[in-house]
Tab-separated table of C-alpha atoms in Angstrom:
chain	number	residue	atom	x	y	z
A	1086	UNK	CA	-15.943	18.885	30.975
A	1087	UNK	CA	-15.522	19.060	27.222
A	1088	UNK	CA	-12.363	20.734	26.009
A	1089	UNK	CA	-11.294	21.818	22.546
A	1090	UNK	CA	-12.291	19.257	19.974
A	1091	UNK	CA	-15.306	18.125	22.007
A	1092	UNK	CA	-13.368	15.430	23.884
A	1093	UNK	CA	-13.992	14.800	27.580
A	1094	UNK	CA	-10.982	13.067	29.174
A	1095	UNK	CA	-12.576	13.464	32.618
A	1096	UNK	CA	-15.274	10.952	31.648
A	1097	UNK	CA	-12.804	8.152	30.834
A	1098	UNK	CA	-13.496	5.261	33.227
A	1099	UNK	CA	-10.546	3.057	32.298
A	1100	UNK	CA	-7.029	3.523	30.916
A	1101	UNK	CA	-8.242	1.961	27.655
A	1102	UNK	CA	-10.957	4.612	27.285
A	1103	UNK	CA	-8.429	7.322	28.110
A	1104	UNK	CA	-6.003	6.123	25.413
A	1105	UNK	CA	-8.934	5.855	23.007
A	1106	UNK	CA	-9.588	9.557	23.544
A	1107	UNK	CA	-5.917	10.311	22.905
A	1108	UNK	CA	-6.190	8.440	19.605
A	1109	UNK	CA	-9.193	10.588	18.679
A	1110	UNK	CA	-7.237	13.693	19.669
A	1111	UNK	CA	-4.462	12.697	17.280
A	1112	UNK	CA	-6.907	11.845	14.485
A	1113	UNK	CA	-8.849	15.085	14.932
A	1114	UNK	CA	-5.643	17.083	14.652
A	1115	UNK	CA	-5.064	15.762	11.135
A	1116	UNK	CA	-1.332	15.652	11.843
A	1117	UNK	CA	1.024	12.806	11.042
A	1118	UNK	CA	3.355	11.303	13.630
A	1119	UNK	CA	6.254	13.194	12.075
A	1120	UNK	CA	4.376	16.500	12.195
A	1121	UNK	CA	3.426	15.931	15.826
A	1122	UNK	CA	7.059	15.218	16.666
A	1123	UNK	CA	8.131	18.441	14.953
A	1124	UNK	CA	5.413	20.550	16.615
A	1125	UNK	CA	6.320	19.144	20.017
A	1126	UNK	CA	9.972	20.035	19.422
A	1127	UNK	CA	8.953	23.592	18.533
A	1128	UNK	CA	7.295	23.834	21.961
A	1129	UNK	CA	10.310	22.419	23.763
A	1130	UNK	CA	8.803	18.930	24.256
A	1131	UNK	CA	10.187	15.535	23.269
A	1132	UNK	CA	7.623	13.367	21.478
A	1133	UNK	CA	9.349	10.671	19.429
A	1134	UNK	CA	7.207	9.170	16.688
A	1135	UNK	CA	8.028	5.633	17.743
A	1136	UNK	CA	7.064	6.371	21.351
A	1137	UNK	CA	3.780	7.990	20.386
A	1138	UNK	CA	2.854	5.163	18.000
A	1139	UNK	CA	3.559	2.640	20.752
A	1140	UNK	CA	1.531	4.576	23.344
A	1141	UNK	CA	-1.531	4.874	21.104
A	1142	UNK	CA	-1.343	1.198	20.194
A	1143	UNK	CA	-1.690	0.040	23.790
A	1144	UNK	CA	-4.392	0.425	26.416
A	1145	UNK	CA	-2.128	1.276	29.356
A	1146	UNK	CA	-1.848	4.762	30.823
A	1147	UNK	CA	0.966	6.672	29.125
A	1148	UNK	CA	3.457	8.762	31.071
A	1149	UNK	CA	2.256	12.233	32.049
A	1150	UNK	CA	4.987	13.966	30.019
A	1151	UNK	CA	3.939	12.097	26.860
A	1152	UNK	CA	0.302	13.123	27.384
A	1153	UNK	CA	1.276	16.758	27.938
A	1154	UNK	CA	3.498	16.863	24.849
A	1155	UNK	CA	0.797	15.291	22.657
A	1156	UNK	CA	-1.960	17.608	23.897
A	1157	UNK	CA	0.236	20.690	23.426
A	1158	UNK	CA	1.137	19.554	19.907
A	1159	UNK	CA	-2.531	19.010	19.011
A	1160	UNK	CA	-4.206	21.976	20.639
A	1161	UNK	CA	-4.070	24.850	23.093
A	1162	UNK	CA	-1.947	24.827	26.242
A	1163	UNK	CA	-4.973	25.240	28.515
A	1164	UNK	CA	-6.206	21.735	27.590
A	1165	UNK	CA	-3.189	20.078	29.183
A	1166	UNK	CA	-4.379	20.444	32.788
A	1167	UNK	CA	-7.679	18.691	32.065
A	1168	UNK	CA	-5.944	15.729	30.413
A	1169	UNK	CA	-3.404	15.392	33.216
A	1170	UNK	CA	-6.078	15.608	35.911
A	1171	UNK	CA	-8.007	12.779	34.267
A	1172	UNK	CA	-4.842	10.716	33.942
A	1173	UNK	CA	-3.965	11.245	37.614
A	1174	UNK	CA	-7.429	10.125	38.672
A	1175	UNK	CA	-7.148	6.885	36.710
A	1176	UNK	CA	-3.621	6.244	37.958
A	1177	UNK	CA	-4.757	6.717	41.571
A	1178	UNK	CA	-7.676	4.364	41.020
A	1179	UNK	CA	-5.321	1.697	39.678
A	1180	UNK	CA	-3.006	2.160	42.650
A	1181	UNK	CA	-5.819	1.770	45.184
A	1182	UNK	CA	-7.187	-1.275	43.390
A	1183	UNK	CA	-3.754	-2.853	43.611
A	1184	UNK	CA	-3.549	-2.209	47.349
A	1185	UNK	CA	-7.006	-3.665	48.006
A	1186	UNK	CA	-6.367	-6.802	45.970
A	1187	UNK	CA	-6.158	-9.697	48.492
A	1188	UNK	CA	-2.873	-11.471	48.789
A	1189	UNK	CA	-2.675	-15.072	47.704
A	1190	UNK	CA	-4.016	-17.236	50.515
A	1191	UNK	CA	-1.754	-20.140	49.715
A	1192	UNK	CA	-4.656	-22.359	48.692
A	1193	UNK	CA	-3.526	-25.168	46.493
A	1194	UNK	CA	0.001	-25.170	47.910
A	1195	UNK	CA	1.361	-27.962	50.037
A	1196	UNK	CA	1.718	-26.988	53.715
A	1197	UNK	CA	5.193	-26.547	55.043
A	1198	UNK	CA	6.537	-29.822	56.360
A	1199	UNK	CA	7.588	-30.203	59.961
A	1200	UNK	CA	9.436	-33.414	59.235
A	1201	UNK	CA	6.522	-35.752	60.076
A	1202	UNK	CA	5.451	-38.196	57.387
A	1203	UNK	CA	2.050	-37.402	55.853
A	1204	UNK	CA	0.923	-40.934	56.701
A	1205	UNK	CA	1.105	-40.028	60.399
A	1206	UNK	CA	-1.378	-37.207	60.021
A	1207	UNK	CA	-5.163	-37.342	60.231
A	1208	UNK	CA	-6.456	-36.984	56.641
A	1209	UNK	CA	-8.012	-33.622	56.004
A	1210	UNK	CA	-6.758	-32.034	59.224
A	1211	UNK	CA	-2.990	-31.920	59.045
A	1212	UNK	CA	-2.959	-32.932	62.774
A	1213	UNK	CA	-1.316	-35.858	64.431
A	1214	UNK	CA	-3.655	-38.673	65.587
A	1215	UNK	CA	-5.225	-38.096	68.992
A	1216	UNK	CA	-3.468	-39.688	71.941
A	1217	UNK	CA	0.033	-39.261	70.524
A	1218	UNK	CA	2.393	-36.796	72.024
A	1219	UNK	CA	3.575	-33.965	69.808
A	1220	UNK	CA	6.757	-33.503	71.754
A	1221	UNK	CA	9.961	-35.478	72.223
A	1222	UNK	CA	8.231	-38.863	72.461
A	1223	UNK	CA	7.186	-38.534	68.875
A	1224	UNK	CA	9.103	-40.507	66.253
A	1225	UNK	CA	10.448	-38.122	63.603
A	1226	UNK	CA	10.542	-39.620	60.131
A	1227	UNK	CA	12.260	-36.782	58.261
A	1228	UNK	CA	15.414	-38.778	57.479
A	1229	UNK	CA	13.325	-41.314	55.546
A	1230	UNK	CA	12.225	-38.746	52.962
A	1231	UNK	CA	15.619	-38.185	51.317
A	1232	UNK	CA	16.310	-41.933	51.498
A	1233	UNK	CA	13.104	-42.722	49.592
A	1234	UNK	CA	13.888	-40.047	47.005
A	1235	UNK	CA	17.436	-41.360	46.631
A	1236	UNK	CA	16.200	-44.896	46.118
A	1237	UNK	CA	13.750	-43.732	43.432
A	1238	UNK	CA	16.476	-41.771	41.675
A	1239	UNK	CA	18.736	-44.824	41.708
A	1240	UNK	CA	16.003	-46.906	40.107
A	1241	UNK	CA	15.526	-44.361	37.318
A	1242	UNK	CA	19.265	-44.233	36.625
A	1243	UNK	CA	19.481	-48.018	36.397
A	1244	UNK	CA	16.523	-48.141	34.004
A	1245	UNK	CA	18.083	-45.509	31.742
A	1246	UNK	CA	21.427	-47.340	31.687
A	1247	UNK	CA	19.685	-50.624	30.874
A	1248	UNK	CA	17.735	-49.033	28.043
A	1249	UNK	CA	20.890	-47.573	26.486
A	1250	UNK	CA	22.835	-50.827	26.804
A	1251	UNK	CA	20.025	-52.923	25.317
A	1252	UNK	CA	19.479	-50.626	22.326
A	1253	UNK	CA	21.022	-51.846	19.054
A	1254	UNK	CA	24.180	-49.986	18.101
A	1255	UNK	CA	22.577	-48.363	15.081
A	1256	UNK	CA	19.771	-46.861	17.178
A	1257	UNK	CA	22.207	-45.483	19.738
A	1258	UNK	CA	24.359	-43.834	17.088
A	1259	UNK	CA	21.594	-42.836	14.654
A	1260	UNK	CA	23.333	-44.760	11.849
A	1261	UNK	CA	21.098	-44.558	8.781
A	1262	UNK	CA	22.143	-48.049	7.695
A	1263	UNK	CA	20.228	-49.544	10.589
A	1264	UNK	CA	17.183	-47.345	10.197
A	1265	UNK	CA	18.418	-44.681	12.608
A	1266	UNK	CA	16.544	-42.724	15.207
A	1267	UNK	CA	13.467	-40.639	14.590
A	1268	UNK	CA	15.566	-37.454	14.521
A	1269	UNK	CA	17.816	-38.839	11.773
A	1270	UNK	CA	14.898	-40.034	9.653
A	1271	UNK	CA	12.493	-37.132	10.164
A	1272	UNK	CA	13.810	-33.697	9.148
A	1273	UNK	CA	11.137	-32.014	11.238
A	1274	UNK	CA	12.557	-33.713	14.331
A	1275	UNK	CA	16.076	-32.410	13.793
A	1276	UNK	CA	17.136	-29.223	15.603
A	1277	UNK	CA	16.535	-26.032	13.643
A	1278	UNK	CA	19.641	-24.003	12.916
A	1279	UNK	CA	19.884	-20.985	15.153
A	1280	UNK	CA	18.792	-17.710	13.645
A	1281	UNK	CA	18.266	-14.218	15.011
A	1282	UNK	CA	16.180	-13.874	18.150
A	1283	UNK	CA	12.486	-13.367	17.319
A	1284	UNK	CA	10.804	-10.190	18.509
A	1285	UNK	CA	10.712	-6.453	17.784
A	1286	UNK	CA	13.777	-5.770	15.677
A	1287	UNK	CA	15.669	-3.373	13.443
A	1288	UNK	CA	17.199	-4.469	10.128
A	1289	UNK	CA	20.101	-2.306	8.994
A	1290	UNK	CA	21.977	-2.921	5.728
A	1291	UNK	CA	25.676	-3.482	6.416
A	1292	UNK	CA	26.513	-1.223	3.497
A	1293	UNK	CA	24.516	1.645	5.056
A	1294	UNK	CA	24.380	1.023	8.814
A	1295	UNK	CA	22.691	4.342	9.636
A	1296	UNK	CA	19.697	3.315	7.522
A	1297	UNK	CA	16.950	0.845	8.447
A	1298	UNK	CA	14.602	-1.317	6.411
A	1299	UNK	CA	11.168	0.297	6.519
A	1300	UNK	CA	8.253	1.458	4.394
A	1301	UNK	CA	8.761	3.668	1.382
A	1302	UNK	CA	7.679	4.063	-2.227
A	1303	UNK	CA	9.020	2.715	-5.485
A	1304	UNK	CA	8.129	4.195	-8.845
A	1305	UNK	CA	8.370	2.098	-11.996
A	1306	UNK	CA	6.986	3.137	-15.392
A	1307	UNK	CA	4.844	5.811	-13.780
A	1308	UNK	CA	3.295	3.445	-11.235
A	1309	UNK	CA	3.943	3.826	-7.496
A	1310	UNK	CA	3.789	1.113	-4.849
A	1311	UNK	CA	4.536	0.946	-1.123
A	1312	UNK	CA	7.495	-1.394	-0.661
A	1313	UNK	CA	10.429	-1.990	1.663
A	1314	UNK	CA	13.195	0.594	1.309
A	1315	UNK	CA	16.077	1.819	3.432
A	1316	UNK	CA	15.681	5.120	5.250
A	1317	UNK	CA	17.427	6.839	8.177
A	1318	UNK	CA	16.707	4.825	11.306
A	1319	UNK	CA	15.375	7.956	13.031
A	1320	UNK	CA	12.602	8.024	10.423
A	1321	UNK	CA	11.996	4.294	10.141
A	1322	UNK	CA	9.249	3.905	12.770
A	1323	UNK	CA	6.376	3.435	12.204
A	1324	UNK	CA	5.990	0.770	11.052
A	1325	UNK	CA	7.669	-1.370	13.696
A	1326	UNK	CA	9.314	-4.597	12.543
A	1327	UNK	CA	8.665	-7.947	14.216
A	1328	UNK	CA	10.494	-11.187	13.419
A	1329	UNK	CA	8.333	-14.275	13.888
A	1330	UNK	CA	10.134	-17.619	13.796
A	1331	UNK	CA	8.133	-20.692	12.892
A	1332	UNK	CA	8.687	-24.293	13.957
A	1333	UNK	CA	10.441	-25.144	10.674
A	1334	UNK	CA	13.009	-22.386	11.210
A	1335	UNK	CA	11.568	-20.010	8.604
A	1336	UNK	CA	10.799	-16.410	9.517
A	1337	UNK	CA	7.904	-14.082	8.802
A	1338	UNK	CA	8.857	-10.398	8.766
A	1339	UNK	CA	5.866	-8.497	10.110
A	1340	UNK	CA	5.261	-4.782	10.058
A	1341	UNK	CA	2.893	-3.095	12.481
A	1342	UNK	CA	1.633	0.328	11.497
A	1343	UNK	CA	-0.667	2.423	13.734
A	1344	UNK	CA	-2.703	3.569	10.740
A	1345	UNK	CA	-2.476	0.674	8.279
A	1346	UNK	CA	-2.430	-2.175	10.785
A	1347	UNK	CA	-0.286	-5.330	10.532
A	1348	UNK	CA	1.241	-6.667	7.353
A	1349	UNK	CA	3.764	-9.293	6.277
A	1350	UNK	CA	6.585	-8.565	3.846
A	1351	UNK	CA	5.776	-10.412	0.638
A	1352	UNK	CA	8.119	-11.026	-2.296
A	1353	UNK	CA	6.313	-9.795	-5.417
A	1354	UNK	CA	6.353	-12.216	-8.326
A	1355	UNK	CA	6.058	-10.722	-11.785
A	1356	UNK	CA	5.079	-7.276	-13.010
A	1357	UNK	CA	7.111	-4.067	-12.919
A	1358	UNK	CA	7.825	-4.455	-9.179
A	1359	UNK	CA	9.033	-8.049	-9.460
A	1360	UNK	CA	11.242	-9.149	-6.563
A	1361	UNK	CA	10.487	-6.149	-4.366
A	1362	UNK	CA	9.089	-6.632	-0.857
A	1363	UNK	CA	5.591	-5.360	-0.229
A	1364	UNK	CA	3.580	-5.553	3.006
A	1365	UNK	CA	0.750	-6.697	0.754
A	1366	UNK	CA	-2.000	-6.337	1.356
A	1367	UNK	CA	-2.176	-4.743	4.755
A	1368	UNK	CA	-3.848	-7.041	7.297
A	1369	UNK	CA	-3.318	-10.119	5.109
A	1370	UNK	CA	-0.607	-12.405	6.457
A	1371	UNK	CA	-1.485	-15.582	4.640
A	1372	UNK	CA	-0.759	-18.725	6.625
A	1373	UNK	CA	1.871	-20.888	4.979
A	1374	UNK	CA	2.536	-18.569	2.025
A	1375	UNK	CA	6.117	-19.154	0.876
A	1376	UNK	CA	6.136	-15.630	-0.564
A	1377	UNK	CA	6.030	-14.415	3.051
A	1378	UNK	CA	8.626	-16.831	4.491
A	1379	UNK	CA	12.377	-16.303	4.680
A	1380	UNK	CA	15.454	-18.264	5.583
A	1381	UNK	CA	17.590	-15.999	7.782
A	1382	UNK	CA	21.150	-17.335	7.865
A	1383	UNK	CA	24.456	-16.077	9.164
A	1384	UNK	CA	26.413	-14.138	6.563
A	1385	UNK	CA	29.694	-15.883	5.718
A	1386	UNK	CA	32.573	-14.120	7.431
A	1387	UNK	CA	30.298	-11.588	9.114
A	1388	UNK	CA	29.708	-10.738	12.749
A	1389	UNK	CA	27.297	-12.548	15.017
A	1390	UNK	CA	24.586	-10.040	14.126
A	1391	UNK	CA	25.173	-10.181	10.339
A	1392	UNK	CA	22.511	-12.106	8.425
A	1393	UNK	CA	21.327	-12.965	4.934
A	1394	UNK	CA	17.636	-13.132	4.063
A	1395	UNK	CA	16.677	-15.753	1.488
A	1396	UNK	CA	13.075	-15.957	0.217
A	1397	UNK	CA	11.679	-19.440	0.761
A	1398	UNK	CA	9.581	-19.415	-2.422
A	1399	UNK	CA	12.405	-19.505	-4.946
A	1400	UNK	CA	14.086	-22.680	-6.152
A	1401	UNK	CA	17.275	-20.849	-7.075
A	1402	UNK	CA	19.204	-19.225	-4.222
A	1403	UNK	CA	18.059	-15.599	-4.079
A	1404	UNK	CA	19.055	-13.130	-1.380
A	1405	UNK	CA	17.405	-9.903	-0.296
A	1406	UNK	CA	19.637	-6.975	-1.154
A	1407	UNK	CA	19.466	-3.250	-1.753
A	1408	UNK	CA	19.114	-1.790	-5.241
A	1409	UNK	CA	19.573	1.925	-5.757
A	1410	UNK	CA	17.149	2.314	-8.620
A	1411	UNK	CA	13.700	0.702	-8.592
A	1412	UNK	CA	13.466	1.130	-12.363
A	1413	UNK	CA	16.742	-0.629	-13.156
A	1414	UNK	CA	16.349	-4.403	-12.627
A	1415	UNK	CA	20.039	-4.901	-13.343
A	1416	UNK	CA	21.133	-2.014	-11.162
A	1417	UNK	CA	24.121	-2.190	-8.873
A	1418	UNK	CA	23.791	-4.087	-5.611
A	1419	UNK	CA	24.186	-2.208	-2.385
A	1420	UNK	CA	23.655	1.491	-1.874
A	1421	UNK	CA	23.992	4.022	0.921
A	1422	UNK	CA	21.249	6.134	-0.619
A	1423	UNK	CA	18.092	6.728	1.420
A	1424	UNK	CA	15.072	5.405	-0.444
A	1425	UNK	CA	16.944	2.596	-2.225
A	1426	UNK	CA	14.641	-0.432	-2.497
A	1427	UNK	CA	15.021	-3.913	-1.028
A	1428	UNK	CA	14.721	-6.627	-3.650
A	1429	UNK	CA	15.220	-10.391	-3.960
A	1430	UNK	CA	18.147	-10.890	-6.323
A	1431	UNK	CA	20.656	-13.566	-7.198
A	1432	UNK	CA	22.944	-14.298	-4.255
A	1433	UNK	CA	26.448	-13.045	-4.867
A	1434	UNK	CA	29.863	-13.534	-3.336
A	1435	UNK	CA	31.384	-10.462	-4.882
A	1436	UNK	CA	30.279	-7.313	-3.066
A	1437	UNK	CA	28.262	-9.582	-0.760
A	1438	UNK	CA	27.762	-6.827	1.818
A	1439	UNK	CA	25.007	-5.458	-0.383
A	1440	UNK	CA	22.965	-8.489	0.710
A	1441	UNK	CA	23.848	-8.541	4.408
A	1442	UNK	CA	21.771	-7.018	7.196
A	1443	UNK	CA	22.516	-6.265	10.835
A	1444	UNK	CA	19.564	-7.578	12.858
A	1445	UNK	CA	19.258	-6.286	16.397
A	1446	UNK	CA	16.529	-5.894	19.010
A	1447	UNK	CA	14.540	-2.683	18.687
């Protein structure tokens, strides 16, 4: 049955189709995530922007209370029952499908041992040879199994010891004078310094810990561009921030926006917005671009979650910091003002907190 807006949730055959209809419901409303959150609050519902963006990004059935809050925020109350009925039908279908799914039969797994050596069994049957008793007259070979394993382990240990003893001293110590090991000669083989844990994250400037790095606008000489700014964390999603660590230890800072899609923070080079971070262009994370790679290192003297971001593209040591005014390239570092822009600037020791970020899981 079609409800307001011409949508028919009862015809959704899969959770993915159901969520697709919810996306159309949101789009047809013409409301932003913030407006939907505010309208839901006016009706006594809780519909966080970050939750809604996450729900509409996936293809899994959302919780019933999220569906009800979204439908009420987008249209009349009488539509809610139809949406919830369709959701319940799909949820019940998933539950029944899970119950009917056959359990693993154990195929491909070794049968449980009864202590008899496999050599004593008839190949392909798992039975003892005919004519042999299966009772007390049978010779049990279980004790041999750990003895064989122990002997093999002893052989491996002896081989390892011999290899270490026979190695030249310089190869055992990695001394560069003797050529060294592969790890000492090849930087790519050396362990990468530990950085923050990759994954969905929040970046909060130490100088303004209630603010988060997110999307905003900078205006310079009458031009406006979407760049990274600091805003209250309650307003910072979407976009969501994802830290991707590469094999060389560098990081890509990705943004995922339900409307604009994915983007990678890019240090702008030249022009009025020089040094600012732009997710430019949306849906273009260029493989290997140094303008989109960052060293993320522990801040000297800071806590375990305090980090500095250094753009990989610059020969001189630059650090990402916060600048209050987008139009003042020499403006003061650090600011607790919402809307202040993030920019790559010369690393500093004095007032270093303006270039330090708290990185934590989302």
